[in-house]
Amino acid sequence: QKEVEQDPGPLSVPEGAIVSLNCTYSNSAFQYFMWYRQYSRKGPELLMYTYSSGNKEDGRFTAQVDKSSKYISLFIRDSQPSDSATYLCAMSATGGYQKVTFGTGTKLQVIP
Amino acid sequence: DGGITQSPKYLFRKEGQNVTLSCEQNLNHDAMYWYRQDPGQGLRLIYYSQIVNDFQKGDIAEGYSVSREKKESFPLTVTSAQKNPTAFYLCASRSAVKAFFGQGTRLTVV
């Protein structure tokens, strides 16, 4: 079983829809949770970062962490065609320069 | 501008040849990482370094080597022992929590 599981998609939605992207994990030591957006043939770009449980909002993006369920989510409101990309969840344990473990990524397509 | 620079963007390797991928950062981060990305497999960790002159193997280190002689630089050598090197290679550096990536090098065996 992988430490981090993420549905690869592809996920196709109409413009303006609310998108929900999710990851589950098995390592209870994970404390730091990140979401990256990756356009084709480019490096991943950090979108959101949260520590421990709770919600964090930044513009159209909301990240949620439920440590009791070992489940994290990224919501995108009013989705735009420019949001079409692969979204990667990532997480690491607390303390020091721990390695970062990534999900396999979900490919999202927003249709105009 | 602060960031991570990977070069070259595209690289072609002949069978039996060693090639070196460059990664430079000016973010003053101590930790640096090399990942390999293949379709459907996400990012897999090759090597990482937490400090100058020290580095650790990741999950798929066989056929790769690294050095960390300067804080800013973390080059990756793909050796002839790596039997399936065609992939997208990503370098990252990390503050205490957040990891930032370069734009990647696409390596192809010809």
PDB file of C-alpha atoms in Angstrom:
ATOM      1  CA  GLN A   1       0.000   0.000   0.000  1.00  0.00           C
ATOM      2  CA  LYS A   2       1.324   3.446  -0.911  1.00  0.00           C
ATOM      3  CA  GLU A   3       1.783   6.002   1.851  1.00  0.00           C
ATOM      4  CA  VAL A   4      -0.255   8.524  -0.143  1.00  0.00           C
ATOM      5  CA  GLU A   5      -3.152   7.638  -2.433  1.00  0.00           C
ATOM      6  CA  GLN A   6      -4.602  10.018  -4.992  1.00  0.00           C
ATOM      7  CA  ASP A   7      -7.175   9.363  -7.711  1.00  0.00           C
ATOM      8  CA  PRO A   8      -5.381   9.956 -11.024  1.00  0.00           C
ATOM      9  CA  GLY A   9      -8.519  11.099 -12.846  1.00  0.00           C
ATOM     10  CA  PRO A  10      -8.807  12.571 -15.390  1.00  0.00           C
ATOM     11  CA  LEU A  11     -11.476  14.813 -13.938  1.00  0.00           C
ATOM     12  CA  SER A  12     -13.430  16.878 -16.441  1.00  0.00           C
ATOM     13  CA  VAL A  13     -15.718  19.730 -15.281  1.00  0.00           C
ATOM     14  CA  PRO A  14     -17.499  22.688 -16.915  1.00  0.00           C
ATOM     15  CA  GLU A  15     -16.204  26.195 -16.354  1.00  0.00           C
ATOM     16  CA  GLY A  16     -17.558  27.697 -13.141  1.00  0.00           C
ATOM     17  CA  ALA A  17     -17.946  24.352 -11.351  1.00  0.00           C
ATOM     18  CA  ILE A  18     -16.645  23.606  -7.862  1.00  0.00           C
ATOM     19  CA  VAL A  19     -13.836  21.063  -8.022  1.00  0.00           C
ATOM     20  CA  SER A  20     -12.935  18.703  -5.197  1.00  0.00           C
ATOM     21  CA  LEU A  21      -9.554  16.966  -5.223  1.00  0.00           C
ATOM     22  CA  ASN A  22      -8.638  14.460  -2.530  1.00  0.00           C
ATOM     23  CA  CYS A  23      -5.833  12.382  -1.054  1.00  0.00           C
ATOM     24  CA  THR A  24      -5.685   9.764   1.651  1.00  0.00           C
ATOM     25  CA  TYR A  25      -2.599   8.744   3.562  1.00  0.00           C
ATOM     26  CA  SER A  26      -1.485   6.055   5.968  1.00  0.00           C
ATOM     27  CA  ASN A  27       1.421   7.622   7.888  1.00  0.00           C
ATOM     28  CA  SER A  28       0.063   9.209  11.073  1.00  0.00           C
ATOM     29  CA  ALA A  29       3.351  11.131  11.476  1.00  0.00           C
ATOM     30  CA  PHE A  30       2.477  13.475   8.604  1.00  0.00           C
ATOM     31  CA  GLN A  31       1.902  17.002   9.892  1.00  0.00           C
ATOM     32  CA  TYR A  32       2.590  19.255   6.906  1.00  0.00           C
ATOM     33  CA  PHE A  33       0.331  19.116   3.868  1.00  0.00           C
ATOM     34  CA  MET A  34       0.816  20.805   0.535  1.00  0.00           C
ATOM     35  CA  TRP A  35      -0.952  21.047  -2.815  1.00  0.00           C
ATOM     36  CA  TYR A  36       0.938  21.646  -6.034  1.00  0.00           C
ATOM     37  CA  ARG A  37      -0.297  22.532  -9.514  1.00  0.00           C
ATOM     38  CA  GLN A  38       1.687  21.225 -12.462  1.00  0.00           C
ATOM     39  CA  TYR A  39       1.150  22.306 -16.036  1.00  0.00           C
ATOM     40  CA  SER A  40       2.287  20.000 -18.812  1.00  0.00           C
ATOM     41  CA  ARG A  41       6.096  19.785 -19.115  1.00  0.00           C
ATOM     42  CA  LYS A  42       6.623  22.244 -16.252  1.00  0.00           C
ATOM     43  CA  GLY A  43       7.777  21.945 -12.660  1.00  0.00           C
ATOM     44  CA  PRO A  44       5.151  21.772  -9.882  1.00  0.00           C
ATOM     45  CA  GLU A  45       4.079  25.104  -8.365  1.00  0.00           C
ATOM     46  CA  LEU A  46       3.163  25.324  -4.676  1.00  0.00           C
ATOM     47  CA  LEU A  47      -0.498  26.334  -4.300  1.00  0.00           C
ATOM     48  CA  MET A  48      -1.428  25.759  -0.685  1.00  0.00           C
ATOM     49  CA  TYR A  49       0.258  24.709   2.515  1.00  0.00           C
ATOM     50  CA  THR A  50      -1.395  23.715   5.791  1.00  0.00           C
ATOM     51  CA  TYR A  51      -0.109  22.466   9.103  1.00  0.00           C
ATOM     52  CA  SER A  52      -1.972  19.783  11.062  1.00  0.00           C
ATOM     53  CA  SER A  53      -5.785  19.767  10.852  1.00  0.00           C
ATOM     54  CA  GLY A  54      -8.144  22.511   9.727  1.00  0.00           C
ATOM     55  CA  ASN A  55      -8.977  24.678   6.748  1.00  0.00           C
ATOM     56  CA  LYS A  56      -7.037  27.300   4.841  1.00  0.00           C
ATOM     57  CA  GLU A  57      -8.437  29.582   2.163  1.00  0.00           C
ATOM     58  CA  ASP A  58      -6.619  31.552  -0.531  1.00  0.00           C
ATOM     59  CA  GLY A  59      -8.801  33.201  -3.145  1.00  0.00           C
ATOM     60  CA  ARG A  60     -10.693  30.491  -5.042  1.00  0.00           C
ATOM     61  CA  PHE A  61      -8.740  27.709  -3.339  1.00  0.00           C
ATOM     62  CA  THR A  62      -9.523  26.031   0.001  1.00  0.00           C
ATOM     63  CA  ALA A  63      -7.413  23.287   1.549  1.00  0.00           C
ATOM     64  CA  GLN A  64      -8.840  20.996   4.222  1.00  0.00           C
ATOM     65  CA  VAL A  65      -7.056  18.493   6.428  1.00  0.00           C
ATOM     66  CA  ASP A  66      -8.809  15.833   8.523  1.00  0.00           C
ATOM     67  CA  LYS A  67      -6.083  14.014  10.410  1.00  0.00           C
ATOM     68  CA  SER A  68      -8.532  11.745  12.218  1.00  0.00           C
ATOM     69  CA  SER A  69      -9.567  10.308   8.857  1.00  0.00           C
ATOM     70  CA  LYS A  70      -6.139  10.747   7.232  1.00  0.00           C
ATOM     71  CA  TYR A  71      -7.813  12.648   4.413  1.00  0.00           C
ATOM     72  CA  ILE A  72      -6.984  15.953   2.745  1.00  0.00           C
ATOM     73  CA  SER A  73      -8.895  17.939   0.140  1.00  0.00           C
ATOM     74  CA  LEU A  74      -8.410  20.873  -2.191  1.00  0.00           C
ATOM     75  CA  PHE A  75     -11.499  22.761  -3.361  1.00  0.00           C
ATOM     76  CA  ILE A  76     -11.464  25.095  -6.342  1.00  0.00           C
ATOM     77  CA  ARG A  77     -14.412  27.477  -6.645  1.00  0.00           C
ATOM     78  CA  ASP A  78     -15.519  29.069  -9.914  1.00  0.00           C
ATOM     79  CA  SER A  79     -13.113  26.870 -11.876  1.00  0.00           C
ATOM     80  CA  GLN A  80     -11.476  28.387 -14.948  1.00  0.00           C
ATOM     81  CA  PRO A  81      -9.935  26.812 -18.071  1.00  0.00           C
ATOM     82  CA  SER A  82      -6.570  28.062 -16.773  1.00  0.00           C
ATOM     83  CA  ASP A  83      -7.017  25.701 -13.803  1.00  0.00           C
ATOM     84  CA  SER A  84      -6.576  22.767 -16.202  1.00  0.00           C
ATOM     85  CA  ALA A  85      -3.475  21.008 -14.892  1.00  0.00           C
ATOM     86  CA  THR A  86      -2.347  18.085 -12.768  1.00  0.00           C
ATOM     87  CA  TYR A  87      -2.758  18.614  -9.022  1.00  0.00           C
ATOM     88  CA  LEU A  88      -0.374  16.847  -6.667  1.00  0.00           C
ATOM     89  CA  CYS A  89      -0.842  16.455  -2.942  1.00  0.00           C
ATOM     90  CA  ALA A  90       2.288  16.249  -0.806  1.00  0.00           C
ATOM     91  CA  MET A  91       3.004  15.715   2.852  1.00  0.00           C
ATOM     92  CA  SER A  92       5.800  15.327   5.357  1.00  0.00           C
ATOM     93  CA  ALA A  93       6.323  14.574   9.033  1.00  0.00           C
ATOM     94  CA  THR A  94       7.057  17.296  11.533  1.00  0.00           C
ATOM     95  CA  GLY A  95      10.548  18.369  12.468  1.00  0.00           C
ATOM     96  CA  GLY A  96      13.775  18.775  10.524  1.00  0.00           C
ATOM     97  CA  TYR A  97      14.162  18.476   6.802  1.00  0.00           C
ATOM     98  CA  GLN A  98      12.046  15.394   6.345  1.00  0.00           C
ATOM     99  CA  LYS A  99      11.533  14.048   2.858  1.00  0.00           C
ATOM    100  CA  VAL A 100       8.314  15.048   1.137  1.00  0.00           C
ATOM    101  CA  THR A 101       6.025  12.284  -0.099  1.00  0.00           C
ATOM    102  CA  PHE A 102       3.822  12.979  -3.111  1.00  0.00           C
ATOM    103  CA  GLY A 103       0.597  11.562  -4.458  1.00  0.00           C
ATOM    104  CA  THR A 104       0.508  10.473  -8.084  1.00  0.00           C
ATOM    105  CA  GLY A 105      -1.497  13.543  -9.122  1.00  0.00           C
ATOM    106  CA  THR A 106      -5.024  14.167 -10.441  1.00  0.00           C
ATOM    107  CA  LYS A 107      -5.373  15.532 -13.948  1.00  0.00           C
ATOM    108  CA  LEU A 108      -8.086  18.210 -14.128  1.00  0.00           C
ATOM    109  CA  GLN A 109      -9.659  19.605 -17.276  1.00  0.00           C
ATOM    110  CA  VAL A 110     -11.979  22.607 -17.076  1.00  0.00           C
ATOM    111  CA  ILE A 111     -14.093  22.884 -20.203  1.00  0.00           C
ATOM    112  CA  PRO A 112     -15.124  26.392 -21.381  1.00  0.00           C
TER     113      PRO A 112
ATOM    114  CA  ASP B   1      14.658  36.695  -8.739  1.00  0.00           C
ATOM    115  CA  GLY B   2      14.958  33.876  -6.212  1.00  0.00           C
ATOM    116  CA  GLY B   3      14.384  30.398  -7.502  1.00  0.00           C
ATOM    117  CA  ILE B   4      15.661  27.064  -8.712  1.00  0.00           C
ATOM    118  CA  THR B   5      17.322  26.698 -12.090  1.00  0.00           C
ATOM    119  CA  GLN B   6      17.620  23.355 -13.831  1.00  0.00           C
ATOM    120  CA  SER B   7      19.626  22.839 -16.988  1.00  0.00           C
ATOM    121  CA  PRO B   8      19.446  21.746 -19.655  1.00  0.00           C
ATOM    122  CA  LYS B   9      15.721  21.653 -20.350  1.00  0.00           C
ATOM    123  CA  TYR B  10      16.133  18.730 -22.759  1.00  0.00           C
ATOM    124  CA  LEU B  11      18.950  16.167 -22.733  1.00  0.00           C
ATOM    125  CA  PHE B  12      19.673  13.185 -24.933  1.00  0.00           C
ATOM    126  CA  ARG B  13      21.821  10.291 -23.793  1.00  0.00           C
ATOM    127  CA  LYS B  14      23.362   7.518 -25.790  1.00  0.00           C
ATOM    128  CA  GLU B  15      23.426   3.985 -24.465  1.00  0.00           C
ATOM    129  CA  GLY B  16      26.288   3.476 -21.977  1.00  0.00           C
ATOM    130  CA  GLN B  17      26.867   7.183 -21.454  1.00  0.00           C
ATOM    131  CA  ASN B  18      26.857   9.109 -18.174  1.00  0.00           C
ATOM    132  CA  VAL B  19      25.103  12.476 -18.142  1.00  0.00           C
ATOM    133  CA  THR B  20      24.889  15.181 -15.478  1.00  0.00           C
ATOM    134  CA  LEU B  21      21.828  17.317 -14.769  1.00  0.00           C
ATOM    135  CA  SER B  22      22.417  20.683 -13.163  1.00  0.00           C
ATOM    136  CA  CYS B  23      20.397  22.215 -10.315  1.00  0.00           C
ATOM    137  CA  GLU B  24      21.172  25.597  -8.780  1.00  0.00           C
ATOM    138  CA  GLN B  25      19.166  27.514  -6.162  1.00  0.00           C
ATOM    139  CA  ASN B  26      19.509  31.011  -4.716  1.00  0.00           C
ATOM    140  CA  LEU B  27      16.844  30.601  -2.020  1.00  0.00           C
ATOM    141  CA  ASN B  28      19.425  29.897   0.694  1.00  0.00           C
ATOM    142  CA  HIS B  29      17.724  26.567   1.440  1.00  0.00           C
ATOM    143  CA  ASP B  30      19.681  23.849   3.193  1.00  0.00           C
ATOM    144  CA  ALA B  31      17.681  20.911   1.838  1.00  0.00           C
ATOM    145  CA  MET B  32      17.666  19.883  -1.812  1.00  0.00           C
ATOM    146  CA  TYR B  33      16.007  16.967  -3.580  1.00  0.00           C
ATOM    147  CA  TRP B  34      15.959  15.098  -6.867  1.00  0.00           C
ATOM    148  CA  TYR B  35      12.756  13.465  -8.088  1.00  0.00           C
ATOM    149  CA  ARG B  36      11.958  11.428 -11.141  1.00  0.00           C
ATOM    150  CA  GLN B  37       8.503  11.712 -12.706  1.00  0.00           C
ATOM    151  CA  ASP B  38       7.053   9.030 -14.973  1.00  0.00           C
ATOM    152  CA  PRO B  39       3.496   8.963 -16.340  1.00  0.00           C
ATOM    153  CA  GLY B  40       1.068   7.466 -13.811  1.00  0.00           C
ATOM    154  CA  GLN B  41       3.714   7.115 -11.094  1.00  0.00           C
ATOM    155  CA  GLY B  42       3.923  10.574  -9.618  1.00  0.00           C
ATOM    156  CA  LEU B  43       7.185  11.849  -8.160  1.00  0.00           C
ATOM    157  CA  ARG B  44       9.694   9.336  -6.867  1.00  0.00           C
ATOM    158  CA  LEU B  45      12.600  10.452  -4.682  1.00  0.00           C
ATOM    159  CA  ILE B  46      16.087   9.679  -6.041  1.00  0.00           C
ATOM    160  CA  TYR B  47      18.415  11.475  -3.588  1.00  0.00           C
ATOM    161  CA  TYR B  48      18.170  14.249  -1.061  1.00  0.00           C
ATOM    162  CA  SER B  49      20.627  16.408   0.835  1.00  0.00           C
ATOM    163  CA  GLN B  50      20.000  18.201   4.090  1.00  0.00           C
ATOM    164  CA  ILE B  51      23.342  19.972   4.293  1.00  0.00           C
ATOM    165  CA  VAL B  52      26.530  20.555   2.315  1.00  0.00           C
ATOM    166  CA  ASN B  53      28.737  17.470   1.886  1.00  0.00           C
ATOM    167  CA  ASP B  54      25.956  15.140   3.031  1.00  0.00           C
ATOM    168  CA  PHE B  55      23.247  13.323   1.084  1.00  0.00           C
ATOM    169  CA  GLN B  56      20.972  10.293   1.451  1.00  0.00           C
ATOM    170  CA  LYS B  57      19.508   7.782  -0.962  1.00  0.00           C
ATOM    171  CA  GLY B  58      15.837   8.053  -1.719  1.00  0.00           C
ATOM    172  CA  ASP B  59      13.511   5.337  -2.933  1.00  0.00           C
ATOM    173  CA  ILE B  60      15.085   4.778  -6.378  1.00  0.00           C
ATOM    174  CA  ALA B  61      18.790   5.700  -6.053  1.00  0.00           C
ATOM    175  CA  GLU B  62      20.243   2.814  -8.066  1.00  0.00           C
ATOM    176  CA  GLY B  63      21.996   4.035 -11.208  1.00  0.00           C
ATOM    177  CA  TYR B  64      22.216   7.634  -9.984  1.00  0.00           C
ATOM    178  CA  SER B  65      24.831   9.654  -8.093  1.00  0.00           C
ATOM    179  CA  VAL B  66      24.900  13.152  -6.598  1.00  0.00           C
ATOM    180  CA  SER B  67      27.271  15.595  -4.942  1.00  0.00           C
ATOM    181  CA  ARG B  68      26.686  18.573  -2.667  1.00  0.00           C
ATOM    182  CA  GLU B  69      29.895  20.605  -2.544  1.00  0.00           C
ATOM    183  CA  LYS B  70      28.096  23.951  -2.333  1.00  0.00           C
ATOM    184  CA  LYS B  71      24.850  24.958  -0.673  1.00  0.00           C
ATOM    185  CA  GLU B  72      23.535  26.355  -3.966  1.00  0.00           C
ATOM    186  CA  SER B  73      24.263  23.350  -6.168  1.00  0.00           C
ATOM    187  CA  PHE B  74      23.056  19.733  -6.238  1.00  0.00           C
ATOM    188  CA  PRO B  75      23.968  18.049  -9.558  1.00  0.00           C
ATOM    189  CA  LEU B  76      22.581  14.631 -10.479  1.00  0.00           C
ATOM    190  CA  THR B  77      24.538  12.151 -12.600  1.00  0.00           C
ATOM    191  CA  VAL B  78      22.590   9.492 -14.450  1.00  0.00           C
ATOM    192  CA  THR B  79      25.048   6.644 -14.934  1.00  0.00           C
ATOM    193  CA  SER B  80      25.107   3.866 -17.490  1.00  0.00           C
ATOM    194  CA  ALA B  81      23.916   1.538 -14.709  1.00  0.00           C
ATOM    195  CA  GLN B  82      20.467   3.166 -14.857  1.00  0.00           C
ATOM    196  CA  LYS B  83      18.707   0.908 -17.347  1.00  0.00           C
ATOM    197  CA  ASN B  84      15.600   3.001 -17.924  1.00  0.00           C
ATOM    198  CA  PRO B  85      16.645   6.646 -17.601  1.00  0.00           C
ATOM    199  CA  THR B  86      14.104   8.233 -19.955  1.00  0.00           C
ATOM    200  CA  ALA B  87      11.981  10.443 -17.663  1.00  0.00           C
ATOM    201  CA  PHE B  88      11.276  13.962 -16.454  1.00  0.00           C
ATOM    202  CA  TYR B  89      13.694  14.937 -13.661  1.00  0.00           C
ATOM    203  CA  LEU B  90      12.760  17.544 -11.079  1.00  0.00           C
ATOM    204  CA  CYS B  91      15.009  19.277  -8.581  1.00  0.00           C
ATOM    205  CA  ALA B  92      13.555  20.892  -5.474  1.00  0.00           C
ATOM    206  CA  SER B  93      14.776  22.839  -2.491  1.00  0.00           C
ATOM    207  CA  ARG B  94      13.018  23.244   0.790  1.00  0.00           C
ATOM    208  CA  SER B  95      12.696  25.734   3.597  1.00  0.00           C
ATOM    209  CA  ALA B  96      11.670  24.267   6.958  1.00  0.00           C
ATOM    210  CA  VAL B  97       8.364  23.176   5.423  1.00  0.00           C
ATOM    211  CA  LYS B  98       7.654  24.296   1.862  1.00  0.00           C
ATOM    212  CA  ALA B  99       9.338  22.682  -1.145  1.00  0.00           C
ATOM    213  CA  PHE B 100       9.903  24.614  -4.369  1.00  0.00           C
ATOM    214  CA  PHE B 101      10.679  23.093  -7.754  1.00  0.00           C
ATOM    215  CA  GLY B 102      12.695  23.889 -10.814  1.00  0.00           C
ATOM    216  CA  GLN B 103      11.220  23.599 -14.296  1.00  0.00           C
ATOM    217  CA  GLY B 104      12.627  20.135 -14.907  1.00  0.00           C
ATOM    218  CA  THR B 105      14.933  18.352 -17.335  1.00  0.00           C
ATOM    219  CA  ARG B 106      13.525  15.883 -19.811  1.00  0.00           C
ATOM    220  CA  LEU B 107      16.063  13.115 -20.427  1.00  0.00           C
ATOM    221  CA  THR B 108      15.708  10.823 -23.414  1.00  0.00           C
ATOM    222  CA  VAL B 109      17.858   7.824 -24.326  1.00  0.00           C
ATOM    223  CA  VAL B 110      18.632   7.640 -28.034  1.00  0.00           C
TER     224      VAL B 110
END
